[in-house]
PDB file of C-alpha atoms in Angstrom:
ATOM      1  CA  UNK A   1      63.409 -30.078 128.707  1.00 50.00           C
ATOM      2  CA  UNK A   2      62.179 -29.963 125.153  1.00 52.00           C
ATOM      3  CA  UNK A   3      58.611 -29.618 126.290  1.00 53.00           C
ATOM      4  CA  UNK A   4      59.610 -26.683 128.547  1.00 52.00           C
ATOM      5  CA  UNK A   5      61.448 -25.032 125.621  1.00 49.00           C
ATOM      6  CA  UNK A   6      58.451 -25.595 123.111  1.00 49.00           C
ATOM      7  CA  UNK A   7      56.031 -24.270 125.827  1.00 49.00           C
ATOM      8  CA  UNK A   8      58.227 -21.197 126.405  1.00 46.00           C
ATOM      9  CA  UNK A   9      58.565 -20.502 122.689  1.00 47.00           C
ATOM     10  CA  UNK A  10      54.775 -20.672 122.229  1.00 50.00           C
ATOM     11  CA  UNK A  11      54.189 -18.300 125.149  1.00 46.00           C
ATOM     12  CA  UNK A  12      56.745 -15.845 123.842  1.00 49.00           C
ATOM     13  CA  UNK A  13      55.159 -16.040 120.323  1.00 50.00           C
ATOM     14  CA  UNK A  14      51.761 -15.340 121.774  1.00 45.00           C
ATOM     15  CA  UNK A  15      53.156 -12.406 123.597  1.00 47.00           C
ATOM     16  CA  UNK A  16      54.689 -10.947 120.597  1.00 48.00           C
ATOM     17  CA  UNK A  17      51.507 -11.460 118.541  1.00 47.00           C
ATOM     18  CA  UNK A  18      49.209  -9.935 121.159  1.00 47.00           C
ATOM     19  CA  UNK A  19      51.554  -6.840 121.736  1.00 48.00           C
ATOM     20  CA  UNK A  20      52.205  -6.092 118.058  1.00 51.00           C
ATOM     21  CA  UNK A  21      48.899  -7.148 116.538  1.00 50.00           C
ATOM     22  CA  UNK A  22      46.848  -3.985 116.520  1.00 54.00           C
ATOM     23  CA  UNK A  23      46.711  -1.439 113.673  1.00 54.00           C
ATOM     24  CA  UNK A  24      45.223   1.089 115.824  1.00 62.00           C
ATOM     25  CA  UNK A  25      48.690   2.238 117.019  1.00 75.00           C
ATOM     26  CA  UNK A  26      49.891   2.954 113.502  1.00 91.00           C
ATOM     27  CA  UNK A  27      49.684   6.729 112.668  1.00 94.00           C
ATOM     28  CA  UNK A  28      49.132   7.402 108.879  1.00 94.00           C
ATOM     29  CA  UNK A  29      49.715  11.003 107.885  1.00 95.00           C
ATOM     30  CA  UNK A  30      47.718  12.468 104.983  1.00 95.00           C
ATOM     31  CA  UNK A  31      44.814  14.654 104.034  1.00 95.00           C
ATOM     32  CA  UNK A  32      41.782  13.789 106.109  1.00 96.00           C
ATOM     33  CA  UNK A  33      39.142  16.183 104.482  1.00 94.00           C
ATOM     34  CA  UNK A  34      36.823  14.200 102.222  1.00 94.00           C
ATOM     35  CA  UNK A  35      36.246  17.266 100.109  1.00 91.00           C
ATOM     36  CA  UNK A  36      39.835  17.791  99.255  1.00 94.00           C
ATOM     37  CA  UNK A  37      41.329  16.671  95.935  1.00 94.00           C
ATOM     38  CA  UNK A  38      43.974  14.671  97.564  1.00 96.00           C
ATOM     39  CA  UNK A  39      41.886  13.037 100.283  1.00 95.00           C
ATOM     40  CA  UNK A  40      43.372   9.914 101.772  1.00 94.00           C
ATOM     41  CA  UNK A  41      40.709   7.758 103.327  1.00 95.00           C
ATOM     42  CA  UNK A  42      43.444   5.680 105.024  1.00 94.00           C
ATOM     43  CA  UNK A  43      44.953   8.724 106.839  1.00 93.00           C
ATOM     44  CA  UNK A  44      44.576   8.840 110.522  1.00 94.00           C
ATOM     45  CA  UNK A  45      46.352  12.120 111.174  1.00 94.00           C
ATOM     46  CA  UNK A  46      45.904  15.280 109.129  1.00 93.00           C
ATOM     47  CA  UNK A  47      49.223  16.579 107.877  1.00 95.00           C
ATOM     48  CA  UNK A  48      47.700  19.896 106.521  1.00 93.00           C
ATOM     49  CA  UNK A  49      48.504  18.998 102.888  1.00 94.00           C
ATOM     50  CA  UNK A  50      44.836  19.003 101.689  1.00 95.00           C
ATOM     51  CA  UNK A  51      44.224  20.793  98.492  1.00 96.00           C
ATOM     52  CA  UNK A  52      40.887  22.501  98.243  1.00 96.00           C
ATOM     53  CA  UNK A  53      40.451  24.136  94.775  1.00 96.00           C
ATOM     54  CA  UNK A  54      38.143  27.030  94.280  1.00 96.00           C
ATOM     55  CA  UNK A  55      38.028  30.783  93.773  1.00 96.00           C
ATOM     56  CA  UNK A  56      40.418  32.629  96.086  1.00 96.00           C
ATOM     57  CA  UNK A  57      39.585  36.241  95.026  1.00 92.00           C
ATOM     58  CA  UNK A  58      37.589  38.004  97.850  1.00 91.00           C
ATOM     59  CA  UNK A  59      36.092  40.308  95.209  1.00 83.00           C
ATOM     60  CA  UNK A  60      34.586  37.544  93.264  1.00 88.00           C
ATOM     61  CA  UNK A  61      30.861  36.552  93.343  1.00 90.00           C
ATOM     62  CA  UNK A  62      31.836  32.959  94.050  1.00 94.00           C
ATOM     63  CA  UNK A  63      34.731  33.447  96.562  1.00 95.00           C
ATOM     64  CA  UNK A  64      35.417  30.181  98.472  1.00 96.00           C
ATOM     65  CA  UNK A  65      36.928  30.884 101.976  1.00 95.00           C
ATOM     66  CA  UNK A  66      37.909  27.149 102.243  1.00 94.00           C
ATOM     67  CA  UNK A  67      40.004  27.121  99.064  1.00 96.00           C
ATOM     68  CA  UNK A  68      43.855  27.083  99.321  1.00 96.00           C
ATOM     69  CA  UNK A  69      44.434  26.553  95.627  1.00 96.00           C
ATOM     70  CA  UNK A  70      42.950  28.864  92.986  1.00 96.00           C
ATOM     71  CA  UNK A  71      41.388  26.940  90.125  1.00 96.00           C
ATOM     72  CA  UNK A  72      40.527  29.888  87.864  1.00 93.00           C
ATOM     73  CA  UNK A  73      36.774  29.667  88.429  1.00 93.00           C
ATOM     74  CA  UNK A  74      36.158  33.169  89.855  1.00 91.00           C
ATOM     75  CA  UNK A  75      33.176  35.072  88.391  1.00 88.00           C
ATOM     76  CA  UNK A  76      32.182  38.675  88.747  1.00 86.00           C
ATOM     77  CA  UNK A  77      29.047  40.362  88.109  1.00 89.00           C
ATOM     78  CA  UNK A  78      30.572  43.808  88.018  1.00 92.00           C
ATOM     79  CA  UNK A  79      33.656  45.570  86.793  1.00 93.00           C
ATOM     80  CA  UNK A  80      35.250  48.902  87.268  1.00 96.00           C
ATOM     81  CA  UNK A  81      36.793  51.778  85.337  1.00 97.00           C
ATOM     82  CA  UNK A  82      39.007  54.613  86.552  1.00 97.00           C
ATOM     83  CA  UNK A  83      39.129  58.105  84.897  1.00 96.00           C
ATOM     84  CA  UNK A  84      42.286  60.030  85.288  1.00 95.00           C
ATOM     85  CA  UNK A  85      44.553  62.534  83.744  1.00 93.00           C
ATOM     86  CA  UNK A  86      48.427  62.755  83.747  1.00 90.00           C
ATOM     87  CA  UNK A  87      48.446  66.360  82.431  1.00 87.00           C
ATOM     88  CA  UNK A  88      47.624  69.448  84.335  1.00 84.00           C
ATOM     89  CA  UNK A  89      45.808  71.432  81.658  1.00 82.00           C
ATOM     90  CA  UNK A  90      45.174  74.391  83.968  1.00 85.00           C
ATOM     91  CA  UNK A  91      41.345  73.859  83.470  1.00 84.00           C
ATOM     92  CA  UNK A  92      40.451  72.839  86.992  1.00 87.00           C
ATOM     93  CA  UNK A  93      38.484  69.805  87.971  1.00 93.00           C
ATOM     94  CA  UNK A  94      37.227  67.578  85.284  1.00 95.00           C
ATOM     95  CA  UNK A  95      33.585  66.306  85.645  1.00 97.00           C
ATOM     96  CA  UNK A  96      32.922  62.750  84.471  1.00 98.00           C
ATOM     97  CA  UNK A  97      29.528  61.673  83.098  1.00 98.00           C
ATOM     98  CA  UNK A  98      28.754  58.037  82.094  1.00 98.00           C
ATOM     99  CA  UNK A  99      25.592  57.368  79.989  1.00 98.00           C
ATOM    100  CA  UNK A 100      24.714  61.048  80.798  1.00 97.00           C
ATOM    101  CA  UNK A 101      24.805  60.532  84.609  1.00 97.00           C
ATOM    102  CA  UNK A 102      27.375  62.563  86.730  1.00 98.00           C
ATOM    103  CA  UNK A 103      29.882  60.205  88.415  1.00 98.00           C
ATOM    104  CA  UNK A 104      32.322  62.634  90.000  1.00 97.00           C
ATOM    105  CA  UNK A 105      35.397  64.878  89.413  1.00 97.00           C
ATOM    106  CA  UNK A 106      38.953  64.137  88.592  1.00 96.00           C
ATOM    107  CA  UNK A 107      40.861  66.626  90.785  1.00 94.00           C
ATOM    108  CA  UNK A 108      44.575  65.413  90.597  1.00 92.00           C
ATOM    109  CA  UNK A 109      47.018  64.575  87.738  1.00 91.00           C
ATOM    110  CA  UNK A 110      48.606  61.179  88.085  1.00 90.00           C
ATOM    111  CA  UNK A 111      50.827  59.045  85.646  1.00 90.00           C
ATOM    112  CA  UNK A 112      48.866  55.899  86.190  1.00 89.00           C
ATOM    113  CA  UNK A 113      45.771  55.494  88.301  1.00 93.00           C
ATOM    114  CA  UNK A 114      44.373  52.275  89.828  1.00 94.00           C
ATOM    115  CA  UNK A 115      40.696  51.843  90.620  1.00 94.00           C
ATOM    116  CA  UNK A 116      40.004  53.724  93.905  1.00 94.00           C
ATOM    117  CA  UNK A 117      42.776  56.107  93.566  1.00 94.00           C
ATOM    118  CA  UNK A 118      41.997  59.455  95.375  1.00 95.00           C
ATOM    119  CA  UNK A 119      41.319  62.437  93.146  1.00 95.00           C
ATOM    120  CA  UNK A 120      40.195  60.123  90.253  1.00 95.00           C
ATOM    121  CA  UNK A 121      36.780  58.818  89.404  1.00 97.00           C
ATOM    122  CA  UNK A 122      36.152  55.144  89.738  1.00 97.00           C
ATOM    123  CA  UNK A 123      32.943  53.675  88.490  1.00 97.00           C
ATOM    124  CA  UNK A 124      31.465  50.097  88.986  1.00 95.00           C
ATOM    125  CA  UNK A 125      29.087  48.793  86.466  1.00 95.00           C
ATOM    126  CA  UNK A 126      27.820  45.548  84.986  1.00 92.00           C
ATOM    127  CA  UNK A 127      29.880  44.308  82.143  1.00 92.00           C
ATOM    128  CA  UNK A 128      29.104  46.137  78.926  1.00 94.00           C
ATOM    129  CA  UNK A 129      30.193  49.152  76.798  1.00 97.00           C
ATOM    130  CA  UNK A 130      29.336  52.610  78.217  1.00 98.00           C
ATOM    131  CA  UNK A 131      29.530  56.089  76.654  1.00 98.00           C
ATOM    132  CA  UNK A 132      31.235  58.752  78.646  1.00 98.00           C
ATOM    133  CA  UNK A 133      32.211  62.347  78.422  1.00 97.00           C
ATOM    134  CA  UNK A 134      34.427  64.665  80.500  1.00 96.00           C
ATOM    135  CA  UNK A 135      34.180  68.371  80.902  1.00 96.00           C
ATOM    136  CA  UNK A 136      36.503  70.820  82.555  1.00 93.00           C
ATOM    137  CA  UNK A 137      35.383  73.807  84.471  1.00 91.00           C
ATOM    138  CA  UNK A 138      36.179  76.139  81.604  1.00 88.00           C
ATOM    139  CA  UNK A 139      34.291  74.085  78.962  1.00 90.00           C
ATOM    140  CA  UNK A 140      36.881  71.883  77.479  1.00 92.00           C
ATOM    141  CA  UNK A 141      35.362  68.499  76.624  1.00 93.00           C
ATOM    142  CA  UNK A 142      36.247  64.901  75.514  1.00 95.00           C
ATOM    143  CA  UNK A 143      34.239  61.778  75.044  1.00 96.00           C
ATOM    144  CA  UNK A 144      34.486  58.071  74.298  1.00 97.00           C
ATOM    145  CA  UNK A 145      33.461  54.662  75.199  1.00 98.00           C
ATOM    146  CA  UNK A 146      34.681  52.197  77.827  1.00 98.00           C
ATOM    147  CA  UNK A 147      34.090  48.496  77.860  1.00 97.00           C
ATOM    148  CA  UNK A 148      33.907  47.033  81.346  1.00 95.00           C
ATOM    149  CA  UNK A 149      34.467  43.422  82.008  1.00 91.00           C
ATOM    150  CA  UNK A 150      33.602  41.447  85.243  1.00 88.00           C
ATOM    151  CA  UNK A 151      36.274  41.712  87.860  1.00 86.00           C
ATOM    152  CA  UNK A 152      38.392  44.052  85.732  1.00 89.00           C
ATOM    153  CA  UNK A 153      39.627  47.637  86.190  1.00 94.00           C
ATOM    154  CA  UNK A 154      39.781  49.620  82.952  1.00 96.00           C
ATOM    155  CA  UNK A 155      41.932  52.769  82.934  1.00 96.00           C
ATOM    156  CA  UNK A 156      40.649  55.796  80.978  1.00 97.00           C
ATOM    157  CA  UNK A 157      43.237  58.578  80.357  1.00 94.00           C
ATOM    158  CA  UNK A 158      41.558  61.861  79.666  1.00 94.00           C
ATOM    159  CA  UNK A 159      42.906  64.206  76.986  1.00 89.00           C
ATOM    160  CA  UNK A 160      41.296  67.583  76.892  1.00 83.00           C
ATOM    161  CA  UNK A 161      43.376  69.250  74.195  1.00 71.00           C
TER     162      UNK A 161
END
């Protein structure tokens, strides 16, 4: 009887060892992208926690469509400036010239403009300092400089008094 019990115990132990012995059934959740900051080489199932750092601003020269965490590395080769007025001087449209080149007309009054605002003049230039002048239809003028930085939108409020 003892031999039968020993044989049965060995057979049962072998069965348990064979049925539980494989690591291939174990699911390890983690980041499976080798380019991610938190890549886990032991992960077998991606849990969508991968951290891909990069520039997330679509306007930047180095926009990274794969990035899901902005690392502050965005670079810009151009910047913008918007010319506007918040006073209706009664002078009509105001023509804008930058470095002597006509850029457009301010045709509306607005308290605070953003680059691209209708009725204002938005320019896009390489970073630098530019001379500008503005002239109303009846001859009132003003001038100044604007310093444009990459990726920025400078606001230039016109005063024609």
